[in-house]
């Protein structure tokens, strides 16, 4: 698999930058044409890259606490699934705004170095 020219480094050089670039590329794809195969491929790349990332959690001793980073990524997966199912079943009702909002939350966490 080759990376687009917008990527300035290989994934193994800086995982944080690679993950950020994947999110930005995914956002462009969502805003652009609706190709479900390309969206699913990019989401699988994000899922694989997210496994390599580290996440901050300020609540180390809370038993039932779920970190904000985990919540944001779960929301991203959920909104993606909802969006893809809507495109497949009823393309005229597909609205990407919820997915774009979830992407924006993850972008914010990346820029604040909560995901690194």
XYZ file of N, CA, C and O in Angstrom:
464
model
N 0.842 -1.161 0.000
C 0.000 0.000 0.000
C 0.898 1.238 0.000
O 1.852 1.321 0.748
N 0.599 2.195 -0.836
C 1.380 3.421 -0.882
C 0.595 4.542 -0.233
O -0.638 4.565 -0.271
N 1.325 5.466 0.352
C 0.702 6.604 1.007
C 0.546 7.752 0.026
O 1.362 7.907 -0.878
N -0.488 8.582 0.216
C -0.651 9.740 -0.657
C 0.520 10.709 -0.518
O 1.242 10.691 0.479
N 0.674 11.581 -1.477
C 1.785 12.521 -1.458
C 1.688 13.517 -0.313
O 2.665 14.157 0.046
N 0.520 13.666 0.290
C 0.357 14.604 1.399
C 1.046 14.111 2.667
O 1.276 14.889 3.586
N 1.364 12.835 2.727
C 2.065 12.299 3.890
C 3.540 12.646 3.753
O 4.173 12.332 2.760
N 4.084 13.280 4.782
C 5.471 13.714 4.688
C 6.445 12.701 5.274
O 7.639 12.885 5.195
N 5.934 11.657 5.914
C 6.832 10.665 6.483
C 6.174 9.295 6.463
O 4.963 9.182 6.330
N 7.004 8.276 6.602
C 6.487 6.917 6.677
C 5.815 6.690 8.022
O 6.175 7.324 9.007
N 4.871 5.774 8.101
C 4.166 5.536 9.360
C 5.087 5.126 10.504
O 4.825 5.453 11.645
N 6.168 4.431 10.209
C 7.037 3.976 11.283
C 7.947 5.080 11.815
O 8.618 4.895 12.825
N 7.970 6.243 11.190
C 8.828 7.320 11.658
C 8.212 8.090 12.816
O 8.886 8.436 13.758
N 6.924 8.416 12.759
C 6.266 9.163 13.810
C 4.792 8.735 13.863
O 3.980 9.232 13.080
N 4.432 7.843 14.773
C 3.055 7.340 14.811
C 2.016 8.432 15.060
O 0.919 8.379 14.523
N 2.366 9.436 15.845
C 1.423 10.519 16.141
C 1.066 11.282 14.867
O -0.100 11.537 14.583
N 2.087 11.619 14.089
C 1.865 12.351 12.845
C 1.118 11.483 11.832
O 0.241 11.966 11.124
N 1.453 10.220 11.772
C 0.783 9.292 10.865
C -0.706 9.189 11.204
O -1.565 9.276 10.318
N -1.014 9.048 12.492
C -2.410 8.940 12.919
C -3.165 10.226 12.599
O -4.291 10.196 12.109
N -2.536 11.350 12.857
C -3.158 12.645 12.560
C -3.431 12.778 11.070
O -4.512 13.220 10.664
N -2.469 12.383 10.234
C -2.659 12.453 8.786
C -3.747 11.506 8.302
O -4.490 11.829 7.375
N -3.858 10.341 8.937
C -4.946 9.422 8.580
C -6.306 10.048 8.874
O -7.236 9.945 8.061
N -6.413 10.692 10.029
C -7.680 11.339 10.400
C -8.012 12.455 9.407
O -9.159 12.576 8.954
N -7.021 13.266 9.054
C -7.253 14.352 8.104
C -7.643 13.818 6.728
O -8.549 14.348 6.079
N -6.983 12.767 6.284
C -7.298 12.154 4.994
C -8.703 11.552 5.006
O -9.450 11.671 4.040
N -9.061 10.927 6.126
C -10.395 10.350 6.263
C -11.455 11.450 6.220
O -12.499 11.296 5.592
N -11.175 12.564 6.871
C -12.112 13.694 6.884
C -12.344 14.213 5.464
O -13.487 14.497 5.083
N -11.270 14.330 4.682
C -11.399 14.775 3.288
C -12.233 13.789 2.484
O -13.044 14.184 1.652
N -12.035 12.513 2.731
C -12.782 11.483 2.008
C -14.272 11.552 2.349
O -15.123 11.401 1.477
N -14.589 11.788 3.617
C -15.989 11.885 4.033
C -16.643 13.096 3.394
O -17.786 13.027 2.932
N -15.923 14.225 3.339
C -16.475 15.438 2.743
C -16.606 15.316 1.231
O -17.441 15.975 0.625
N -15.781 14.487 0.624
C -15.773 14.340 -0.832
C -16.800 13.335 -1.302
O -17.902 13.216 -0.781
N -16.429 12.598 -2.299
C -17.309 11.602 -2.897
C -17.611 10.478 -1.909
O -16.812 10.174 -1.032
N -18.761 9.882 -2.084
C -19.183 8.813 -1.182
C -18.853 7.468 -1.826
O -19.664 6.891 -2.540
N -17.654 6.999 -1.579
C -17.215 5.683 -2.028
C -17.062 4.834 -0.772
O -16.096 4.990 -0.022
N -18.019 3.953 -0.527
C -18.027 3.191 0.723
C -16.806 2.299 0.870
O -16.304 2.125 1.976
N -16.302 1.760 -0.236
C -15.114 0.902 -0.150
C -13.903 1.702 0.312
O -13.128 1.240 1.157
N -13.728 2.899 -0.235
C -12.598 3.746 0.166
C -12.747 4.178 1.623
O -11.762 4.203 2.368
N -13.964 4.513 2.033
C -14.201 4.902 3.432
C -13.884 3.751 4.378
O -13.256 3.949 5.417
N -14.332 2.554 4.023
C -14.075 1.395 4.870
C -12.579 1.072 4.938
O -12.072 0.704 5.997
N -11.875 1.246 3.825
C -10.431 1.002 3.814
C -9.708 2.008 4.707
O -8.841 1.642 5.503
N -10.098 3.269 4.611
C -9.460 4.299 5.439
C -9.789 4.099 6.917
O -8.942 4.298 7.778
N -11.016 3.676 7.210
C -11.374 3.426 8.607
C -10.579 2.254 9.157
O -10.144 2.284 10.309
N -10.360 1.224 8.365
C -9.559 0.097 8.846
C -8.121 0.532 9.106
O -7.493 0.063 10.063
N -7.599 1.450 8.299
C -6.264 1.986 8.547
C -6.235 2.770 9.855
O -5.269 2.675 10.619
N -7.278 3.533 10.125
C -7.361 4.304 11.373
C -7.445 3.364 12.568
O -6.785 3.573 13.589
N -8.244 2.324 12.450
C -8.378 1.363 13.553
C -7.028 0.705 13.835
O -6.625 0.585 14.994
N -6.327 0.284 12.797
C -5.016 -0.338 12.991
C -4.021 0.639 13.597
O -3.233 0.273 14.473
N -4.034 1.882 13.140
C -3.105 2.886 13.669
C -3.452 3.245 15.108
O -2.567 3.522 15.920
N -4.737 3.232 15.454
C -5.138 3.599 16.817
C -4.647 2.583 17.846
O -4.460 2.919 19.007
N -4.406 1.368 17.410
C -3.886 0.342 18.320
C -2.457 0.636 18.739
O -2.006 0.164 19.784
N -1.738 1.424 17.941
C -0.354 1.765 18.235
C -0.222 3.032 19.081
O 0.851 3.339 19.576
N -1.322 3.773 19.211
C -1.271 5.052 19.910
C -1.403 4.855 21.422
O -1.902 3.835 21.892
N -0.950 5.862 22.172
C -1.099 5.891 23.625
C -2.134 6.954 23.972
O -2.265 7.949 23.266
N -2.827 6.746 25.078
C -3.914 7.642 25.454
C -3.750 8.093 26.898
O -3.455 7.284 27.772
N -3.945 9.396 27.132
C -3.868 9.931 28.486
C -5.174 9.636 29.211
O -6.248 9.701 28.635
N -5.048 9.361 30.514
C -6.216 9.174 31.362
C -5.894 9.777 32.718
O -5.056 9.261 33.452
N -6.569 10.862 33.037
C -6.306 11.569 34.294
C -6.884 10.823 35.499
O -6.459 11.050 36.628
N -7.834 9.937 35.286
C -8.500 9.221 36.380
C -7.929 7.816 36.496
O -8.519 6.853 36.025
N -6.815 7.684 37.162
C -6.145 6.380 37.254
C -6.858 5.408 38.193
O -6.770 4.213 38.042
N -7.568 5.918 39.219
C -8.137 5.032 40.226
C -9.642 4.833 40.097
O -10.227 4.132 40.900
N -10.261 5.461 39.143
C -11.704 5.327 38.986
C -12.028 3.965 38.371
O -11.543 3.623 37.296
N -12.842 3.206 39.057
C -13.153 1.853 38.602
C -14.037 1.870 37.360
O -13.788 1.150 36.405
N -15.066 2.716 37.365
C -16.035 2.702 36.277
C -15.822 3.864 35.307
O -16.716 4.227 34.579
N -14.634 4.417 35.312
C -14.347 5.557 34.447
C -13.859 5.078 33.086
O -13.060 4.160 32.982
N -14.360 5.732 32.051
C -13.907 5.464 30.689
C -13.188 6.725 30.204
O -13.753 7.812 30.250
N -11.927 6.620 29.776
C -11.170 7.802 29.350
C -11.852 8.544 28.198
O -12.514 7.928 27.352
N -11.679 9.851 28.165
C -12.265 10.678 27.107
C -11.766 10.253 25.732
O -12.519 10.293 24.759
N -10.514 9.850 25.655
C -9.967 9.417 24.367
C -10.668 8.157 23.872
O -10.984 8.035 22.695
N -10.939 7.240 24.777
C -11.647 6.006 24.415
C -13.084 6.329 23.982
O -13.582 5.774 23.004
N -13.727 7.258 24.708
C -15.087 7.669 24.340
C -15.114 8.285 22.940
O -16.017 8.008 22.149
N -14.126 9.140 22.659
C -14.086 9.817 21.357
C -13.877 8.819 20.223
O -14.540 8.907 19.179
N -12.968 7.872 20.421
C -12.734 6.873 19.370
C -13.941 5.951 19.206
O -14.306 5.594 18.084
N -14.587 5.572 20.307
C -15.800 4.755 20.209
C -16.894 5.503 19.451
O -17.622 4.915 18.644
N -17.014 6.802 19.712
C -18.006 7.616 19.002
C -17.679 7.657 17.512
O -18.584 7.565 16.676
N -16.394 7.765 17.183
C -15.986 7.775 15.779
C -16.381 6.474 15.096
O -16.950 6.480 14.009
N -16.116 5.325 15.751
C -16.479 4.025 15.152
C -17.992 3.917 14.995
O -18.485 3.456 13.968
N -18.730 4.329 16.024
C -20.187 4.230 16.000
C -20.787 5.091 14.891
O -21.659 4.635 14.136
N -20.332 6.338 14.805
C -20.854 7.233 13.770
C -20.479 6.745 12.376
O -21.264 6.880 11.434
N -19.298 6.165 12.235
C -18.902 5.614 10.944
C -19.828 4.468 10.549
O -20.307 4.410 9.421
N -20.081 3.551 11.482
C -20.974 2.428 11.192
C -22.369 2.915 10.797
O -22.962 2.430 9.838
N -22.877 3.891 11.552
C -24.207 4.437 11.256
C -24.227 5.070 9.873
O -25.148 4.852 9.083
N -23.184 5.826 9.551
C -23.111 6.520 8.264
C -23.025 5.529 7.103
O -23.742 5.672 6.106
N -22.192 4.519 7.236
C -22.045 3.517 6.166
C -23.356 2.756 5.962
O -23.777 2.526 4.826
N -24.005 2.359 7.049
C -25.281 1.642 6.914
C -26.345 2.513 6.254
O -27.129 2.031 5.446
N -26.360 3.801 6.582
C -27.328 4.708 5.970
C -27.051 4.860 4.482
O -27.986 4.869 3.675
N -25.782 4.973 4.107
C -25.425 5.081 2.683
C -25.863 3.831 1.931
O -26.407 3.907 0.836
N -25.658 2.666 2.523
C -25.980 1.418 1.842
C -27.481 1.190 1.726
O -27.954 0.679 0.718
N -28.231 1.584 2.757
C -29.671 1.322 2.744
C -30.482 2.437 2.107
O -31.445 2.170 1.390
N -30.121 3.681 2.389
C -30.892 4.812 1.884
C -29.957 5.996 1.657
O -29.884 6.895 2.507
N -29.272 6.033 0.530
C -28.265 7.070 0.289
C -28.801 8.500 0.345
O -28.073 9.420 0.681
N -30.064 8.700 0.037
C -30.605 10.065 0.043
C -30.698 10.645 1.454
O -30.714 11.860 1.624
N -30.754 9.804 2.465
C -30.850 10.273 3.846
C -29.495 10.335 4.554
O -29.430 10.699 5.715
N -28.428 9.984 3.863
C -27.106 9.970 4.478
C -26.638 11.397 4.755
O -26.637 12.253 3.878
N -26.282 11.636 6.015
C -25.771 12.937 6.442
C -24.486 12.694 7.221
O -24.496 12.028 8.246
N -23.405 13.272 6.739
C -22.088 13.013 7.322
C -21.758 13.924 8.495
O -20.681 13.807 9.070
N -22.661 14.827 8.887
C -22.316 15.815 9.905
C -21.946 15.184 11.247
O -20.985 15.608 11.887
N -22.674 14.163 11.689
C -22.340 13.513 12.959
C -20.961 12.853 12.902
O -20.200 12.894 13.862
N -20.650 12.259 11.762
C -19.330 11.647 11.582
C -18.244 12.717 11.568
O -17.195 12.547 12.191
N -18.497 13.826 10.908
C -17.525 14.922 10.885
C -17.318 15.515 12.279
O -16.202 15.893 12.638
N -18.384 15.580 13.067
C -18.263 16.062 14.450
C -17.399 15.116 15.280
O -16.570 15.555 16.083
N -17.582 13.815 15.090
C -16.770 12.824 15.807
C -15.299 12.927 15.388
O -14.395 12.819 16.225
N -15.064 13.165 14.112
C -13.695 13.345 13.626
C -13.082 14.585 14.264
O -11.919 14.577 14.675
N -13.861 15.659 14.383
C -13.362 16.901 14.981
C -12.960 16.690 16.440
O -11.959 17.251 16.904
N -13.716 15.883 17.168
C -13.384 15.589 18.566
C -12.047 14.853 18.641
O -11.191 15.174 19.465
N -11.848 13.861 17.775
C -10.596 13.113 17.761
C -9.440 14.026 17.358
O -8.353 13.961 17.942
N -9.671 14.912 16.386
C -8.635 15.866 15.982
C -8.224 16.762 17.149
O -7.039 17.041 17.338
N -9.202 17.203 17.924
C -8.908 18.036 19.089
C -8.056 17.280 20.106
O -7.094 17.830 20.640
N -8.408 16.035 20.369
C -7.624 15.235 21.306
C -6.203 15.005 20.802
O -5.261 14.984 21.598
N -6.047 14.849 19.500
C -4.713 14.676 18.935
C -3.911 15.969 19.098
O -2.746 15.944 19.501
N -4.528 17.102 18.787
C -3.805 18.377 18.882
C -3.451 18.746 20.318
O -2.470 19.437 20.559
N -4.250 18.275 21.282
C -3.961 18.530 22.693
C -3.023 17.481 23.288
O -2.762 17.480 24.486
N -2.545 16.565 22.449
C -1.650 15.485 22.852
C -2.261 14.548 23.898
O -1.553 13.956 24.697
N -3.572 14.400 23.886
C -4.221 13.389 24.700
C -4.114 12.023 24.025
O -4.207 10.982 24.670
N -3.963 12.059 22.717
C -3.664 10.852 21.938
C -2.287 11.094 21.348
O -2.072 12.037 20.613
N -1.333 10.238 21.711
C 0.036 10.437 21.240
C 0.704 9.122 20.921
O 0.215 8.084 21.222
